[in-house]
Coordinates of N, CA and C and ligand atoms in Angstrom, one line a residue:
X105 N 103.7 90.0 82.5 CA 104.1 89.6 83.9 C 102.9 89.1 84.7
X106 N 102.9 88.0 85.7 CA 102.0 87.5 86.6 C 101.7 88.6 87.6
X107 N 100.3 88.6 87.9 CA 99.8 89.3 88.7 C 100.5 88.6 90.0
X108 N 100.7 89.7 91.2 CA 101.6 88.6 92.1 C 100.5 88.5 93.5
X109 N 100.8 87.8 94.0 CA 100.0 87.6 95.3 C 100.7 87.2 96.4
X110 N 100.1 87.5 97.2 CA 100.4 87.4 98.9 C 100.1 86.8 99.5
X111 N 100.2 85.6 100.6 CA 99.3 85.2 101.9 C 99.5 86.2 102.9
X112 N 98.7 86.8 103.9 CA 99.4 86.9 105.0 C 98.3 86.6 106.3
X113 N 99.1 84.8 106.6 CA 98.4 84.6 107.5 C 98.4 84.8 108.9
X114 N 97.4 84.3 109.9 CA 97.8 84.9 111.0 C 96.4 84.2 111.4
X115 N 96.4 84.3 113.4 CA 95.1 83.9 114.0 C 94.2 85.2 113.9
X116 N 94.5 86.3 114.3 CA 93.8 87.9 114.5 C 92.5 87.8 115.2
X117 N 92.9 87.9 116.1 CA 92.4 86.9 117.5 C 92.4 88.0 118.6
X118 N 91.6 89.4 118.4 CA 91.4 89.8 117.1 C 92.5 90.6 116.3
X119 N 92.2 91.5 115.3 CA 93.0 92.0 114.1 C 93.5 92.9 115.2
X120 N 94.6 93.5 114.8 CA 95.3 94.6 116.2 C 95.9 95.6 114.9
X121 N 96.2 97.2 115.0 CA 96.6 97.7 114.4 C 98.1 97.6 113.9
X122 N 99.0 96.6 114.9 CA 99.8 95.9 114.4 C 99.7 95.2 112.9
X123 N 98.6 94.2 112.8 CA 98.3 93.5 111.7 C 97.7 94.2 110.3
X124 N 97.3 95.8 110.8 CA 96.7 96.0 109.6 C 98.2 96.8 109.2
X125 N 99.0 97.7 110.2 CA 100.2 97.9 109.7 C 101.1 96.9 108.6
X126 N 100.9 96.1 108.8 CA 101.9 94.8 107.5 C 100.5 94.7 107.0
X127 N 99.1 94.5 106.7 CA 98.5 94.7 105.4 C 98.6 95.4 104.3
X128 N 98.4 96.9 105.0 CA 98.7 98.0 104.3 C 100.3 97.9 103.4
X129 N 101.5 97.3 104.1 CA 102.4 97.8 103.3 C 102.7 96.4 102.6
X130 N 101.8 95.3 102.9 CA 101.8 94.3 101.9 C 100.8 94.3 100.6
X131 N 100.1 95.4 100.8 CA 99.2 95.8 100.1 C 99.9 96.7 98.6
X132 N 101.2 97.4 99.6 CA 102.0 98.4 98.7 C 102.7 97.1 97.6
X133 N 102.9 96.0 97.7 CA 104.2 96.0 97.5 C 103.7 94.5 96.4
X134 N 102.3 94.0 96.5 CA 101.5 92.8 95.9 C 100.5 93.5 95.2
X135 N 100.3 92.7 94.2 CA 98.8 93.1 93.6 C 97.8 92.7 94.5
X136 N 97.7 91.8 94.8 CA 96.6 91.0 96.1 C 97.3 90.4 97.2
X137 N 96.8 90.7 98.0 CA 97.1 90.5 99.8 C 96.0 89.2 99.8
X138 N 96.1 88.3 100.4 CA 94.8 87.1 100.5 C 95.0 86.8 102.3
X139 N 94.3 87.7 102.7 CA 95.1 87.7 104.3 C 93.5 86.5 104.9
X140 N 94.5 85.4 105.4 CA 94.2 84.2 105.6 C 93.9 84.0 107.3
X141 N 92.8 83.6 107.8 CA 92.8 83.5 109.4 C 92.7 81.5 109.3
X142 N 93.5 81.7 109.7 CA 94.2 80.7 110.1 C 94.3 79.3 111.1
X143 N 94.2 78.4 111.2 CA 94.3 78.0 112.6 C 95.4 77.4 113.5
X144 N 95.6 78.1 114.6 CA 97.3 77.9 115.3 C 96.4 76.9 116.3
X145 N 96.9 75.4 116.8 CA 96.3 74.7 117.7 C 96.9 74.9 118.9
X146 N 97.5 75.9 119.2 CA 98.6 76.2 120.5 C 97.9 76.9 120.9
X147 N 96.9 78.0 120.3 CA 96.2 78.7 120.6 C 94.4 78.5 121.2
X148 N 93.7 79.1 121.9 CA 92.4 78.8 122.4 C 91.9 80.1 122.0
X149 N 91.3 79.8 121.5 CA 90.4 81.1 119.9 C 89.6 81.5 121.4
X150 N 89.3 83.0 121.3 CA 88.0 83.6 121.8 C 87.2 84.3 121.1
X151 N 87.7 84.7 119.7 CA 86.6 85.3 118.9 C 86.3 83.9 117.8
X152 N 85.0 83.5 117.4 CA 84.4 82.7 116.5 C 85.7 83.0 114.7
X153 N 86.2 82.2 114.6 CA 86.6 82.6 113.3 C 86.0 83.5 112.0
X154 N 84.6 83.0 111.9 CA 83.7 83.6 111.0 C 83.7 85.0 111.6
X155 N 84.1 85.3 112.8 CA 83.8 87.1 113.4 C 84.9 87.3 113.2
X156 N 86.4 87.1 113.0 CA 87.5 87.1 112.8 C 87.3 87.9 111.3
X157 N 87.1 86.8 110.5 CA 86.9 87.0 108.9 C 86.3 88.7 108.6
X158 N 84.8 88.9 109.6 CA 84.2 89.8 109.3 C 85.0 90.9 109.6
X159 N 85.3 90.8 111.1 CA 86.2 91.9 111.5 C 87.5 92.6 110.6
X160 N 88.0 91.7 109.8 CA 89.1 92.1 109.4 C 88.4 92.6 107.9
X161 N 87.3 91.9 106.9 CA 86.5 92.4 106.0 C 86.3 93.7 106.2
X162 N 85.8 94.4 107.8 CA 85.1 95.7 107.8 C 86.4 96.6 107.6
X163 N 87.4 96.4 108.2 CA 89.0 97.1 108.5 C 89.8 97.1 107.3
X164 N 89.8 96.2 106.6 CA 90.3 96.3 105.3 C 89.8 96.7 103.6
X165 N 88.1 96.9 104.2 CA 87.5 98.0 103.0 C 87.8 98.7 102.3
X166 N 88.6 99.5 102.9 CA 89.1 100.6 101.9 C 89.9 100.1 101.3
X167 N 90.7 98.9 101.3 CA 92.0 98.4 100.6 C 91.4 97.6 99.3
X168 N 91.4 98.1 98.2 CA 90.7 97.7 97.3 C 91.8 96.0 96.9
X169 N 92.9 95.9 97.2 CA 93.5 94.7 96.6 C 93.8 93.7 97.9
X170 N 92.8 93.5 98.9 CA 93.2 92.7 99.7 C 92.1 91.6 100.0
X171 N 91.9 90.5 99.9 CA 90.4 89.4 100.3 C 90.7 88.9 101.6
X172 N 90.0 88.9 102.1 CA 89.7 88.0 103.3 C 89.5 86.6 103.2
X173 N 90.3 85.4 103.6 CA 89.5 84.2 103.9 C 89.7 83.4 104.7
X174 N 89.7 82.0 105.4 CA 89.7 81.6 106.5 C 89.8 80.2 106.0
X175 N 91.0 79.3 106.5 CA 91.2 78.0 106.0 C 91.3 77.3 107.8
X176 N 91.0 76.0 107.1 CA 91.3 75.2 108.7 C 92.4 74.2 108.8
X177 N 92.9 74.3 107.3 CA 94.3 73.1 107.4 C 95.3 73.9 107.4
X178 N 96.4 72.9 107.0 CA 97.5 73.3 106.9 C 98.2 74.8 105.9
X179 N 99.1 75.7 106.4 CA 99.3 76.3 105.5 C 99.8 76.5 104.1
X180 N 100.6 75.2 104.4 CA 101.3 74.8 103.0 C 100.6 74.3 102.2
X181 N 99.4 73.6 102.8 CA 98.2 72.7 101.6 C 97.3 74.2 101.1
X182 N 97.1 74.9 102.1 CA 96.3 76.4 101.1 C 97.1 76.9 100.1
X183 N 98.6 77.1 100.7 CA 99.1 77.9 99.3 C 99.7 77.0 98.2
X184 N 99.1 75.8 98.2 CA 99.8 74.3 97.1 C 98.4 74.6 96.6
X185 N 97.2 74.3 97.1 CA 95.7 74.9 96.3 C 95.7 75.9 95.7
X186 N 96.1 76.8 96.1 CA 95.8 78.3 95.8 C 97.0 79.1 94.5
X187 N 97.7 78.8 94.9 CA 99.5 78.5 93.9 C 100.0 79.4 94.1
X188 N 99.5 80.1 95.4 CA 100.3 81.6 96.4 C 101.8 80.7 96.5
X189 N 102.5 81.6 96.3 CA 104.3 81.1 96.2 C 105.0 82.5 97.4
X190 N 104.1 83.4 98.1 CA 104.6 83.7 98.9 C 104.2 84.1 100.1
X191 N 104.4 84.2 101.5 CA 103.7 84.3 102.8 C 104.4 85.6 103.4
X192 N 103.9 86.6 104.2 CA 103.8 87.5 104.4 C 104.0 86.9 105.7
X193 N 104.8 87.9 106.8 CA 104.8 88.1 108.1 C 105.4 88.9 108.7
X194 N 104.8 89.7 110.0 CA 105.4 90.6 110.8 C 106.4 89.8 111.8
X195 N 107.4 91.2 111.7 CA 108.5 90.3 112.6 C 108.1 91.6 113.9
X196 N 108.4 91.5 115.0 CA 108.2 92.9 116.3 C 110.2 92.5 116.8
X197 N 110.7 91.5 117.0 CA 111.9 91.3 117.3 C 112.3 90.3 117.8
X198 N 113.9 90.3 117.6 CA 114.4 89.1 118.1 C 113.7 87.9 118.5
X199 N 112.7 87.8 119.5 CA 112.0 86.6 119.7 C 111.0 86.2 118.5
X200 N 110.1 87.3 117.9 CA 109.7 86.9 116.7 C 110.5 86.6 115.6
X201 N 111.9 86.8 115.1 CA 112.1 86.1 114.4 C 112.5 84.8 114.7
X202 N 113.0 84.4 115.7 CA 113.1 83.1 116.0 C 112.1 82.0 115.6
X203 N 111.0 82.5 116.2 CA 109.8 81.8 115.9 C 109.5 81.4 114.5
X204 N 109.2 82.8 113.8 CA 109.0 83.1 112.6 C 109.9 82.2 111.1
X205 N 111.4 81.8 111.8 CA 112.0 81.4 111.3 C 111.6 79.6 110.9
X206 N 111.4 79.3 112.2 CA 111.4 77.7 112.1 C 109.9 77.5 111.0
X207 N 108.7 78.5 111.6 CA 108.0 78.2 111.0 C 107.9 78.3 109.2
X208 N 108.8 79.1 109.0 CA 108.8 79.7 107.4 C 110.1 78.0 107.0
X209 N 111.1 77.6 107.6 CA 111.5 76.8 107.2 C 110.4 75.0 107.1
X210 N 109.4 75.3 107.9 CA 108.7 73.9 107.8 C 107.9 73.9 106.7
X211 N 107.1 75.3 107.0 CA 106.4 75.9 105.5 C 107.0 75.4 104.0
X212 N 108.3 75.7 104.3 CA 109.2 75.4 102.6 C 109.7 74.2 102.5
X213 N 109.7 73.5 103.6 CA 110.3 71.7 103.9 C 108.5 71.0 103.1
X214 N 107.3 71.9 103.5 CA 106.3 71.2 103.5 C 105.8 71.3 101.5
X215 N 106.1 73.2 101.2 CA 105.8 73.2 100.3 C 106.8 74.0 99.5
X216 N 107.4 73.7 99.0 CA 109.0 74.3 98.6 C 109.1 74.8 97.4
X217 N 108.0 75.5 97.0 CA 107.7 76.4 96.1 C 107.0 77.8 96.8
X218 N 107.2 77.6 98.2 CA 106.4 78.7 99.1 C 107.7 79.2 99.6
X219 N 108.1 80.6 99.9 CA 108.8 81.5 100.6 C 108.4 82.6 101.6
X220 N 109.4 82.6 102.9 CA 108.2 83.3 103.6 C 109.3 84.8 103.7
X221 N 108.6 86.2 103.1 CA 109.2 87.2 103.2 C 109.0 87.8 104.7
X222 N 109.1 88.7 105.2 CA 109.6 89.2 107.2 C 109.4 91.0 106.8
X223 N 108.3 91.1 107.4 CA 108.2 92.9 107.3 C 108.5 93.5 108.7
X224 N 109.6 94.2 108.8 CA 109.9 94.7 110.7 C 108.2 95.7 110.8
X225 N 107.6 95.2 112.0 CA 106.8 95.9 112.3 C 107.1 97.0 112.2
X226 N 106.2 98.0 112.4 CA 106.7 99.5 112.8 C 107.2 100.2 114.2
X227 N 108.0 100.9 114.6 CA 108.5 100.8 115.8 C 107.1 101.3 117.2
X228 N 106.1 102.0 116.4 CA 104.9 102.2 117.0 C 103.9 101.0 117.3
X229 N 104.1 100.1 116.4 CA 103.5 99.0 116.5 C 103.9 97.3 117.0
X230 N 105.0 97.4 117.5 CA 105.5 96.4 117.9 C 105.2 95.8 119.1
X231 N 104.7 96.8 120.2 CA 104.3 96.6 121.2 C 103.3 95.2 121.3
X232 N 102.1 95.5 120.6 CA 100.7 95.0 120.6 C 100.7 93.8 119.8
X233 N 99.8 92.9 120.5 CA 99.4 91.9 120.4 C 98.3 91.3 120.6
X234 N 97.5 90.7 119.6 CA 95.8 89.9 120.1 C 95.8 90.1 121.6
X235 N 96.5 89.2 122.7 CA 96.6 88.7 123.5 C 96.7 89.7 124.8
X236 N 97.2 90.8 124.4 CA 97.7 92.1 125.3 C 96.0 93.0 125.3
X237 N 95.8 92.9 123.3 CA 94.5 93.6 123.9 C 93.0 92.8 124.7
X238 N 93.5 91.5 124.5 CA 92.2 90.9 125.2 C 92.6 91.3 127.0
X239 N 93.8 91.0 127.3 CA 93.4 91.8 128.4 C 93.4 93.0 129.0
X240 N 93.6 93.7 128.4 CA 93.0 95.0 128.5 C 91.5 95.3 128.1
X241 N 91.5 94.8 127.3 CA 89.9 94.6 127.7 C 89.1 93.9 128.3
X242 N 89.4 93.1 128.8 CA 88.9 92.5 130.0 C 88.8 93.4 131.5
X243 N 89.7 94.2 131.6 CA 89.5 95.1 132.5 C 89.1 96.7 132.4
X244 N 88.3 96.5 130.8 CA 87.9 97.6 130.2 C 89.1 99.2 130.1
X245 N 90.3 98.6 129.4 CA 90.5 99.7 129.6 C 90.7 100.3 127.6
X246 N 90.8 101.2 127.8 CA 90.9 102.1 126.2 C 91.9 101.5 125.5
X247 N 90.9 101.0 124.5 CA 91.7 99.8 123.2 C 92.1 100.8 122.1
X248 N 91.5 102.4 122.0 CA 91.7 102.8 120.6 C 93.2 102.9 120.2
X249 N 94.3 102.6 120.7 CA 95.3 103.0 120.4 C 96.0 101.2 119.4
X250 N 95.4 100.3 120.1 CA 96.1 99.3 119.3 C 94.8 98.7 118.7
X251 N 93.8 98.9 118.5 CA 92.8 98.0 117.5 C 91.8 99.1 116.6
X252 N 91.4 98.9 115.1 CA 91.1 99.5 114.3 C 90.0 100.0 115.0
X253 N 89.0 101.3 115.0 CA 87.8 101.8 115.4 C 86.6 100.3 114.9
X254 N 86.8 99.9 113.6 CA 85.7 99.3 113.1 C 85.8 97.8 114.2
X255 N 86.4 97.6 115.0 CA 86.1 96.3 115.8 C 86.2 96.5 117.3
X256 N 86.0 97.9 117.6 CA 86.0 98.2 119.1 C 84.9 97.3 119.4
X257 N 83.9 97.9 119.0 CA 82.8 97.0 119.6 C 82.4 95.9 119.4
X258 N 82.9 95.2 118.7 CA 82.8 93.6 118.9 C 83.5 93.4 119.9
X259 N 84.4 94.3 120.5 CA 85.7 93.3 121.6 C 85.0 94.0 122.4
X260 N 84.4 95.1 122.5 CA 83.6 95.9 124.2 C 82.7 95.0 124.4
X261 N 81.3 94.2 123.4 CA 80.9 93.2 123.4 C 81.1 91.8 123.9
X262 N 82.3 91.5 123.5 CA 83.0 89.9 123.1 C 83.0 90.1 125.2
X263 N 83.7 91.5 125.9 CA 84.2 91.9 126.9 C 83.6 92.3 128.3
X264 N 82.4 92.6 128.1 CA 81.3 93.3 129.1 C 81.4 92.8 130.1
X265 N 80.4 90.8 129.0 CA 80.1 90.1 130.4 C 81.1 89.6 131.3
X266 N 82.5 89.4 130.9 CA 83.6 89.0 131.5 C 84.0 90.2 132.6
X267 N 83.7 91.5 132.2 CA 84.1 92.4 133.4 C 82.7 92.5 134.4
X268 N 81.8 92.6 134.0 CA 80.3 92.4 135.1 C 80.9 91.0 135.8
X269 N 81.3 90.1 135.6 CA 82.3 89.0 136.1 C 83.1 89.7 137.6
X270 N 83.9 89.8 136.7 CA 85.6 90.3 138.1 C 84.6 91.5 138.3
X271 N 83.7 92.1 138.7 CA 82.8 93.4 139.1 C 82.5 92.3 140.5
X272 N 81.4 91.3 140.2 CA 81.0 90.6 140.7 C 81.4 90.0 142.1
X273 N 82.7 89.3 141.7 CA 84.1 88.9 142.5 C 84.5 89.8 143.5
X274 N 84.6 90.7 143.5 CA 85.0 92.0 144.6 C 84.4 92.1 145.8
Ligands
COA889 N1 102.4 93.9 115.0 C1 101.9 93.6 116.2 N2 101.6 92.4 116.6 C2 101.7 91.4 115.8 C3 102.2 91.6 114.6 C4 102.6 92.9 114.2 N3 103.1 93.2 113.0 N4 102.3 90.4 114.0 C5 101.8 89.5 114.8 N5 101.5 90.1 115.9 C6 101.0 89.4 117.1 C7 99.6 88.9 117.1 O1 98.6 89.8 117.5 C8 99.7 87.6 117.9 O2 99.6 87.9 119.2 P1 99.1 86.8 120.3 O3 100.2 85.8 120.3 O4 98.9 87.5 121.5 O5 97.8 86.2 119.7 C9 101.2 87.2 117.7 O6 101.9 88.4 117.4 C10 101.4 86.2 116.5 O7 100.2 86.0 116.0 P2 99.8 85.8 114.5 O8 100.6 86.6 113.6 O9 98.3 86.0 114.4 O10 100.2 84.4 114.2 P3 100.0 83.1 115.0 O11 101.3 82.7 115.5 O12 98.9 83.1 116.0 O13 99.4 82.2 113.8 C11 99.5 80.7 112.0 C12 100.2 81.4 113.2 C13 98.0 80.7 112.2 C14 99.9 81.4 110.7 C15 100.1 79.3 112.1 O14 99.7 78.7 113.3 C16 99.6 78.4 110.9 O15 100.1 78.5 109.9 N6 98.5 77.6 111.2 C17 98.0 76.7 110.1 C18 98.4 75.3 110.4 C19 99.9 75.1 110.0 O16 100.1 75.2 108.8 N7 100.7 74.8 110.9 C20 102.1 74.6 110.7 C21 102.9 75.9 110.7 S1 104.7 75.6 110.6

C-alpha cells in the first residue's frame, strides 16, 4: 500500500490553536501531513511567510510525520507537482463550509485528481481565528488560550510597537 499524504493548507497568519487542532488529527489519520502556507491574495499578510513557516516548524516538533512548506502559486499546481491527491481543511460552521466548498470544487475543476476532505473543528476551537488573535493582540490582551506557547512571542514582538502606538494616541 502507498504511503498516504496530506496537504493541509492555509495562510496561518499566524498558526492559532485552531490549526494545530486539524494538524494533530490529520496527523492521526495520514502518514504525512505536508502543511502548506500558502498564499490567499484577499488577504494582507502581517507576519513575513518565512516566520510563518518557522512558527509552525517550532509548534509542530513533536509531530514526527508532519513537514512544513510554503508555496506561492496556485494550489492545484503544488499538489499536480507534488502528486498529493488530498487537501485537508477545517470547517468551524456553516459559513465555513460554504466557503470551503466553492473552493474545494475549483481545486478539483483545476486539478481533478485532488479531493478536498472537511474536519469539524473542535467545539473549543471554533471560535479562533488568525485575525481575532491579531487583534487581541494589538491591544495586548492574553493570547495563551488560542495560540501555541511556542509563538507567543513572535506575536508579543510582531505587537509591542503597534500598542506603544494607540498608548501614544490617547
Ligand atoms: N480552527 C480555528 N480557526 C480556523 C480553523 C480551525 N480549524 N481553520 C481555519 N481557521 C481560521 C484561520 O485562522 C483563518 O482566519 P482569518 O480569516 O482570520 O485569517 C480562517 O479561518 C481561514 O484561514 P486559513 O485556513 O488559513 O485559510 P485561508 O482562507 O486564509 O487560506 C488558502 C486559503 C491559502 C488555502 C487559499 O487562498 C489558497 O489555496 N491559496 C493559493 C492560491 C490558490 O490556489 N487559489 C485558488 C483557491 S480556489
Amino acid at each position: 500500500m502507498n504511503p498516504s499524504r496530506c496537504l493541509y493548507p492555509g495562510s496561518f497568519d499566524p498558526v492559532t490553536l485552531g490549526h494545530v487542532d486539524i494538524i494533530r488529527r490529520a496527523a492521526a489519520l495520514f502518514d504525512t501531513v505536508v502543511v502548506g502556507v500558502l498564499y490567499n491574495p484577499e488577504k494582507q499578510g502581517c507576519f513575513p511567510a518565512a516566520q510563518r513557516v518557522d512558527m509552525l516548524k517550532r509548534v509542530c516538533a513533536g509531530i514526527p510525520n508532519v513537514e512544513v512548506i510554503s508555496y506561492g502559486g496556485l494550489l492545484a499546481q503544488f499538489t499536480r507537482e507534488t502528486g498529493i491527491s488530498v487537501v485537508v481543511r477545517g470547517v468551524r460552521g456553516v459559513a465555513d463550509l460554504e466557503s470551503e466548498t466553492v473552493m474545494a470544487r475549483i481545486n478539483h475543476q483545476l486539478n481533478p485528481a485532488l479531493e478536498t476532505l472537511f474536519l469539524p473543528a473542535s467545539p473549543e476551537k471554533g471560535e479562533i481565528s488568525s485575525s481575532m488573535v491579531r487583534q487581541l493582540a494589538s491591544f495586548g490582551a492574553d493570547l495563551s488560550a488560542y495560540v501555541p506557547s511556542e509563538v507567543l512571542p513572535d506575536i508579543l514582538a510582531a505587537f509591542s510597537h503597534q500598542r506603544m502606538n494607540i498608548l501614544r494616541e490617547d
